[in-house]
Amino acid sequence: MGTKRTYDTAFSSGANLMQSGEFSDVIVECGDRTWNLHRVVLAYRCEYFRKALEKGRFKEAEDGRIVIHDQDPDHVDWVIGYMYTGKATEGLLLLLQDDSTVMDTCVDLFAVADFFTLDVLCKHATNVLIEHLVGYATRVQSAVGVVALPNHPSKLQGIAQSHQEFHRRFFAVVERTYSFGSTTFKRLKDALLLYPKLTRCIIFREEILGNIKLGDMNVAEFTADVLGSVVALDMGSERIPIPKKCSRCKKNGRCMTDFKVTRKWERYVTFDGVCKACHPLGDPDVLKSLGAVDNE
């Protein structure tokens, strides 16, 4: 995930208003948590709350009390914190910067933002996931190089062992993401599809999969999407070609985020690659946008 960042306190005024409850005129409840909040903030920044607080439409507007069902109170706090500060809460930032929790947290954040129809937060969750996957794909690209599969089984085994925990988490997140029926989750699904594309589908090699069950309905749907998205990259070849030099800027050692077939032989394929700097994906500054700052 790159350089660790700490919470930026420049937006503490909104947080102080939220936490103090001063001049509050509406109560929001979820599970065992209660927030004393402000109608003007909620209605102005979130369509869900605007409709709930519209006079004459729901009793919540008259009672000044909104009860949220079927959501995790901590996740609701992420949304409320973002509405008041335009940034992620400190706890959320820590989860988004931890390699072991970032992917699951992106799904949780997207789901609760989707519930509250807070599209900008859905976008942030998607971009954090993209940045994490591109960063990990960079490591795998570096390890793979151009591998002739029949002649380098030990190299594939090494990749399988060194990235086993990541791939376990990755497929767990695939199952979760594909279990949501909402069409809005297509953005997260598209983000997940980037990883097999950028690593030339190495995760579907037998040595990498290990005990992952492709028979699971959600994983099977993901597999079908992968096949559809990378068919042009000729998965049937006996090599996993990952160019080392960008075809545009001619620089070496950068993550390749786009590929183009340049030549085909009977069994082998060659590709041009375009690096992340020339073909950016998502938003490289998304964590900074959420309130994190670089440690100097």
Short mmCIF file of C-alpha atoms in Angstrom, two decimals:
data_model
loop_
_atom_site.label_atom_id
_atom_site.label_comp_id
_atom_site.label_asym_id
_atom_site.label_seq_id
_atom_site.Cartn_x
_atom_site.Cartn_y
_atom_site.Cartn_z
CA MET A 1 0.00 0.00 0.00
CA GLY A 2 3.04 2.32 -0.04
CA THR A 3 4.15 4.78 2.63
CA LYS A 4 2.20 4.63 5.88
CA ARG A 5 0.16 7.73 6.60
CA THR A 6 -1.31 9.25 9.74
CA TYR A 7 -4.64 10.93 10.31
CA ASP A 8 -4.86 14.54 9.15
CA THR A 9 -6.45 16.65 11.92
CA ALA A 10 -7.11 19.64 9.67
CA PHE A 11 -10.75 18.60 9.42
CA SER A 12 -11.31 18.23 13.17
CA SER A 13 -13.85 21.10 13.35
CA GLY A 14 -16.52 19.05 11.59
CA ALA A 15 -15.65 16.06 13.73
CA ASN A 16 -15.92 18.19 16.89
CA LEU A 17 -19.38 19.37 15.86
CA MET A 18 -20.44 15.77 15.27
CA GLN A 19 -18.97 14.48 18.51
CA SER A 20 -20.19 17.29 20.73
CA GLY A 21 -23.75 17.23 19.47
CA GLU A 22 -23.97 20.98 19.97
CA PHE A 23 -27.07 22.51 18.32
CA SER A 24 -28.17 19.02 17.22
CA ASP A 25 -31.75 18.65 16.05
CA VAL A 26 -31.95 15.00 14.95
CA ILE A 27 -30.99 11.69 16.55
CA VAL A 28 -29.65 8.78 14.47
CA GLU A 29 -29.61 5.30 16.01
CA CYS A 30 -28.05 2.06 14.80
CA GLY A 31 -27.64 -0.97 17.02
CA ASP A 32 -26.23 0.17 20.35
CA ARG A 33 -24.93 3.51 19.04
CA THR A 34 -26.59 6.92 18.97
CA TRP A 35 -25.49 10.13 17.25
CA ASN A 36 -26.85 13.62 17.99
CA LEU A 37 -26.62 15.25 14.58
CA HIS A 38 -27.82 18.14 12.44
CA ARG A 39 -30.54 18.03 9.80
CA VAL A 40 -28.89 20.57 7.52
CA VAL A 41 -25.65 18.55 7.35
CA LEU A 42 -27.36 15.20 6.76
CA ALA A 43 -29.93 16.46 4.25
CA TYR A 44 -27.43 18.55 2.28
CA ARG A 45 -24.81 15.83 1.95
CA CYS A 46 -26.79 12.59 1.64
CA GLU A 47 -29.87 11.79 -0.43
CA TYR A 48 -30.89 8.99 1.95
CA PHE A 49 -31.14 11.41 4.88
CA ARG A 50 -32.66 14.18 2.76
CA LYS A 51 -35.60 11.94 1.90
CA ALA A 52 -35.92 10.67 5.47
CA LEU A 53 -36.03 14.22 6.85
CA GLU A 54 -38.33 15.69 4.21
CA LYS A 55 -41.32 17.21 5.99
CA GLY A 56 -44.61 15.40 5.51
CA ARG A 57 -42.99 12.36 3.93
CA PHE A 58 -41.89 10.13 6.83
CA LYS A 59 -42.53 10.22 10.56
CA GLU A 60 -38.76 10.50 11.14
CA ALA A 61 -38.96 14.12 9.99
CA GLU A 62 -41.55 14.90 12.67
CA ASP A 63 -39.97 12.80 15.42
CA GLY A 64 -36.43 13.96 14.73
CA ARG A 65 -35.24 10.38 15.16
CA ILE A 66 -33.91 8.03 12.46
CA VAL A 67 -33.30 4.35 13.23
CA ILE A 68 -30.94 2.51 10.86
CA HIS A 69 -31.57 -1.23 10.50
CA ASP A 70 -29.45 -4.01 8.98
CA GLN A 71 -26.18 -2.07 9.12
CA ASP A 72 -23.08 -2.33 11.29
CA PRO A 73 -22.95 0.68 13.66
CA ASP A 74 -19.20 1.10 13.05
CA HIS A 75 -19.82 1.27 9.31
CA VAL A 76 -22.59 3.84 9.80
CA ASP A 77 -20.08 5.88 11.81
CA TRP A 78 -17.76 5.88 8.75
CA VAL A 79 -20.54 7.45 6.68
CA ILE A 80 -21.49 10.01 9.31
CA GLY A 81 -17.85 10.92 9.85
CA TYR A 82 -17.34 11.42 6.13
CA MET A 83 -20.44 13.61 5.82
CA TYR A 84 -19.19 15.91 8.58
CA THR A 85 -15.53 16.12 7.58
CA GLY A 86 -15.25 15.01 3.95
CA LYS A 87 -12.62 12.55 5.19
CA ALA A 88 -12.40 9.02 6.52
CA THR A 89 -12.44 8.46 10.27
CA GLU A 90 -9.11 7.63 11.88
CA GLY A 91 -10.20 4.04 12.49
CA LEU A 92 -11.28 3.60 8.88
CA LEU A 93 -7.97 4.96 7.59
CA LEU A 94 -6.07 2.44 9.70
CA LEU A 95 -8.10 -0.41 8.19
CA LEU A 96 -7.57 0.92 4.66
CA GLN A 97 -3.80 1.07 5.16
CA ASP A 98 -3.44 -2.43 6.58
CA ASP A 99 -2.71 -5.05 3.90
CA SER A 100 -4.56 -7.69 5.91
CA THR A 101 -7.82 -5.69 6.15
CA VAL A 102 -7.91 -3.27 3.22
CA MET A 103 -9.80 -5.45 0.71
CA ASP A 104 -12.56 -6.49 3.13
CA THR A 105 -12.81 -2.91 4.37
CA CYS A 106 -13.26 -1.63 0.81
CA VAL A 107 -16.21 -4.00 0.38
CA ASP A 108 -17.68 -2.93 3.74
CA LEU A 109 -17.23 0.75 2.89
CA PHE A 110 -18.72 0.37 -0.57
CA ALA A 111 -21.72 -1.56 0.81
CA VAL A 112 -22.60 0.98 3.50
CA ALA A 113 -22.00 3.92 1.13
CA ASP A 114 -24.26 2.24 -1.43
CA PHE A 115 -26.95 1.80 1.25
CA PHE A 116 -26.85 5.54 1.96
CA THR A 117 -26.59 6.38 -1.78
CA LEU A 118 -23.30 8.19 -1.10
CA ASP A 119 -21.72 7.71 -4.50
CA VAL A 120 -18.54 9.67 -3.79
CA LEU A 121 -17.69 7.27 -0.95
CA CYS A 122 -18.39 4.29 -3.23
CA LYS A 123 -15.89 5.79 -5.65
CA HIS A 124 -13.28 6.19 -2.91
CA ALA A 125 -13.74 2.58 -1.80
CA THR A 126 -13.28 1.39 -5.39
CA ASN A 127 -10.14 3.48 -5.90
CA VAL A 128 -8.53 2.25 -2.66
CA LEU A 129 -9.14 -1.33 -3.81
CA ILE A 130 -7.66 -0.56 -7.24
CA GLU A 131 -4.54 0.97 -5.68
CA HIS A 132 -4.05 -2.05 -3.44
CA LEU A 133 -4.50 -4.55 -6.27
CA VAL A 134 -2.21 -2.64 -8.64
CA GLY A 135 0.41 -2.46 -5.91
CA TYR A 136 0.25 -6.20 -5.33
CA ALA A 137 0.19 -6.93 -9.05
CA THR A 138 3.47 -5.00 -9.28
CA ARG A 139 5.10 -7.48 -6.92
CA VAL A 140 3.78 -10.46 -8.88
CA GLN A 141 4.83 -8.95 -12.20
CA SER A 142 8.32 -8.52 -10.85
CA ALA A 143 8.41 -12.12 -9.64
CA VAL A 144 6.99 -13.61 -12.85
CA GLY A 145 8.88 -11.81 -15.61
CA VAL A 146 8.52 -14.00 -18.70
CA VAL A 147 7.99 -17.54 -17.45
CA ALA A 148 7.93 -20.58 -19.73
CA LEU A 149 5.52 -22.65 -17.68
CA PRO A 150 6.69 -26.20 -18.48
CA ASN A 151 10.32 -25.27 -17.75
CA HIS A 152 9.92 -23.23 -14.55
CA PRO A 153 7.57 -25.08 -12.15
CA SER A 154 9.74 -24.12 -9.17
CA LYS A 155 9.28 -20.42 -9.94
CA LEU A 156 5.51 -20.80 -9.97
CA GLN A 157 5.67 -22.73 -6.70
CA GLY A 158 7.70 -19.91 -5.19
CA ILE A 159 5.12 -17.36 -6.28
CA ALA A 160 2.34 -19.57 -4.90
CA GLN A 161 3.99 -19.84 -1.50
CA SER A 162 5.01 -16.20 -1.14
CA HIS A 163 1.59 -14.85 -2.12
CA GLN A 164 -0.63 -17.59 -0.71
CA GLU A 165 -2.18 -15.46 2.05
CA PHE A 166 -2.96 -12.61 -0.34
CA HIS A 167 -4.66 -14.94 -2.80
CA ARG A 168 -6.72 -16.48 0.02
CA ARG A 169 -7.94 -13.01 1.02
CA PHE A 170 -8.46 -12.05 -2.62
CA PHE A 171 -10.81 -14.95 -3.38
CA ALA A 172 -12.66 -14.41 -0.08
CA VAL A 173 -13.35 -10.82 -1.19
CA VAL A 174 -14.37 -12.08 -4.63
CA GLU A 175 -16.99 -14.32 -2.98
CA ARG A 176 -18.31 -11.42 -0.89
CA THR A 177 -18.43 -8.92 -3.75
CA TYR A 178 -20.15 -11.27 -6.17
CA SER A 179 -22.75 -12.15 -3.53
CA PHE A 180 -24.26 -8.65 -3.74
CA GLY A 181 -27.09 -8.38 -6.21
CA SER A 182 -26.99 -4.61 -6.67
CA THR A 183 -25.82 -3.49 -10.11
CA THR A 184 -23.81 -0.73 -8.45
CA PHE A 185 -21.32 -3.38 -7.29
CA LYS A 186 -20.14 -3.75 -10.88
CA ARG A 187 -17.52 -1.10 -10.09
CA LEU A 188 -16.00 -3.28 -7.38
CA LYS A 189 -16.21 -6.35 -9.62
CA ASP A 190 -14.39 -4.49 -12.39
CA ALA A 191 -11.70 -3.50 -9.89
CA LEU A 192 -11.20 -7.14 -8.86
CA LEU A 193 -10.87 -8.15 -12.51
CA LEU A 194 -7.80 -5.93 -12.80
CA TYR A 195 -5.65 -8.26 -10.70
CA PRO A 196 -5.86 -11.36 -12.94
CA LYS A 197 -5.49 -9.12 -15.99
CA LEU A 198 -2.33 -7.41 -14.69
CA THR A 199 -0.77 -10.71 -13.57
CA ARG A 200 -1.68 -12.57 -16.77
CA CYS A 201 -4.13 -14.83 -14.91
CA ILE A 202 -1.40 -16.51 -12.94
CA ILE A 203 -3.85 -16.96 -10.05
CA PHE A 204 -5.71 -19.52 -12.13
CA ARG A 205 -2.66 -21.76 -12.57
CA GLU A 206 -2.98 -25.01 -10.64
CA GLU A 207 0.09 -24.27 -8.53
CA ILE A 208 -1.39 -20.97 -7.35
CA LEU A 209 -4.98 -21.99 -6.75
CA GLY A 210 -4.20 -24.64 -4.15
CA ASN A 211 -7.43 -25.33 -2.25
CA ILE A 212 -9.44 -22.48 -3.76
CA LYS A 213 -12.78 -23.89 -4.91
CA LEU A 214 -13.74 -22.54 -8.29
CA GLY A 215 -17.03 -24.41 -7.98
CA ASP A 216 -18.42 -21.78 -5.61
CA MET A 217 -21.17 -19.93 -7.49
CA ASN A 218 -19.73 -16.47 -6.88
CA VAL A 219 -16.14 -17.47 -7.69
CA ALA A 220 -17.39 -19.26 -10.81
CA GLU A 221 -19.10 -16.04 -11.95
CA PHE A 222 -15.86 -14.16 -11.34
CA THR A 223 -13.94 -16.77 -13.34
CA ALA A 224 -16.35 -16.33 -16.24
CA ASP A 225 -15.86 -12.56 -16.10
CA VAL A 226 -12.09 -13.04 -16.11
CA LEU A 227 -12.25 -15.25 -19.18
CA GLY A 228 -14.38 -12.67 -20.93
CA SER A 229 -12.13 -9.75 -20.03
CA VAL A 230 -8.77 -11.29 -20.93
CA VAL A 231 -9.60 -13.52 -23.89
CA ALA A 232 -7.68 -11.12 -26.12
CA LEU A 233 -4.52 -11.80 -24.12
CA ASP A 234 -4.32 -15.42 -25.30
CA MET A 235 -4.41 -17.37 -22.01
CA GLY A 236 -3.72 -20.54 -23.93
CA SER A 237 -0.09 -19.71 -24.64
CA GLU A 238 2.60 -21.51 -22.68
CA ARG A 239 4.15 -18.25 -21.50
CA ILE A 240 3.04 -15.52 -19.14
CA PRO A 241 4.57 -12.51 -20.91
CA ILE A 242 4.90 -9.41 -18.76
CA PRO A 243 6.99 -6.75 -20.52
CA LYS A 244 9.70 -5.09 -18.47
CA LYS A 245 9.77 -1.83 -20.44
CA CYS A 246 6.89 0.56 -21.08
CA SER A 247 6.20 0.93 -24.80
CA ARG A 248 5.42 4.63 -24.35
CA CYS A 249 7.92 6.14 -21.90
CA LYS A 250 10.52 3.35 -22.47
CA LYS A 251 11.23 3.11 -18.73
CA ASN A 252 11.91 -0.18 -16.95
CA GLY A 253 10.68 -1.60 -13.67
CA ARG A 254 7.23 -0.06 -13.55
CA CYS A 255 3.91 -1.85 -13.08
CA MET A 256 2.30 -2.54 -16.46
CA THR A 257 -1.38 -1.61 -16.40
CA ASP A 258 -2.25 -2.32 -20.03
CA PHE A 259 -1.15 -4.90 -22.61
CA LYS A 260 -1.36 -5.23 -26.38
CA VAL A 261 -0.52 -8.30 -28.44
CA THR A 262 2.28 -7.48 -30.89
CA ARG A 263 3.12 -10.89 -32.38
CA LYS A 264 1.84 -14.47 -32.29
CA TRP A 265 3.61 -17.71 -33.04
CA GLU A 266 2.20 -21.21 -32.90
CA ARG A 267 2.72 -21.50 -29.14
CA TYR A 268 4.07 -18.16 -28.00
CA VAL A 269 2.82 -14.59 -27.85
CA THR A 270 4.63 -11.29 -27.35
CA PHE A 271 3.11 -8.16 -25.84
CA ASP A 272 3.74 -4.47 -25.50
CA GLY A 273 3.06 -3.10 -22.03
CA VAL A 274 2.06 0.36 -20.86
CA CYS A 275 3.09 1.41 -17.36
CA LYS A 276 0.96 2.89 -14.59
CA ALA A 277 2.43 6.37 -15.12
CA CYS A 278 1.35 6.38 -18.77
CA HIS A 279 -1.91 4.50 -18.22
CA PRO A 280 -3.12 5.28 -14.66
CA LEU A 281 -5.88 3.28 -13.03
CA GLY A 282 -8.15 4.67 -10.33
CA ASP A 283 -6.83 7.51 -8.17
CA PRO A 284 -3.25 7.22 -6.82
CA ASP A 285 -4.00 9.97 -4.26
CA VAL A 286 -7.20 8.44 -2.91
CA LEU A 287 -5.88 7.92 0.63
CA LYS A 288 -4.70 11.50 0.74
CA SER A 289 -8.17 12.58 -0.42
CA LEU A 290 -9.61 10.63 2.51
CA GLY A 291 -7.51 12.59 4.99
CA ALA A 292 -4.27 10.66 5.30
CA VAL A 293 -0.93 12.46 5.19
CA ASP A 294 2.53 11.13 4.43
CA ASN A 295 4.89 10.63 7.32
CA GLU A 296 7.97 12.71 6.73
#
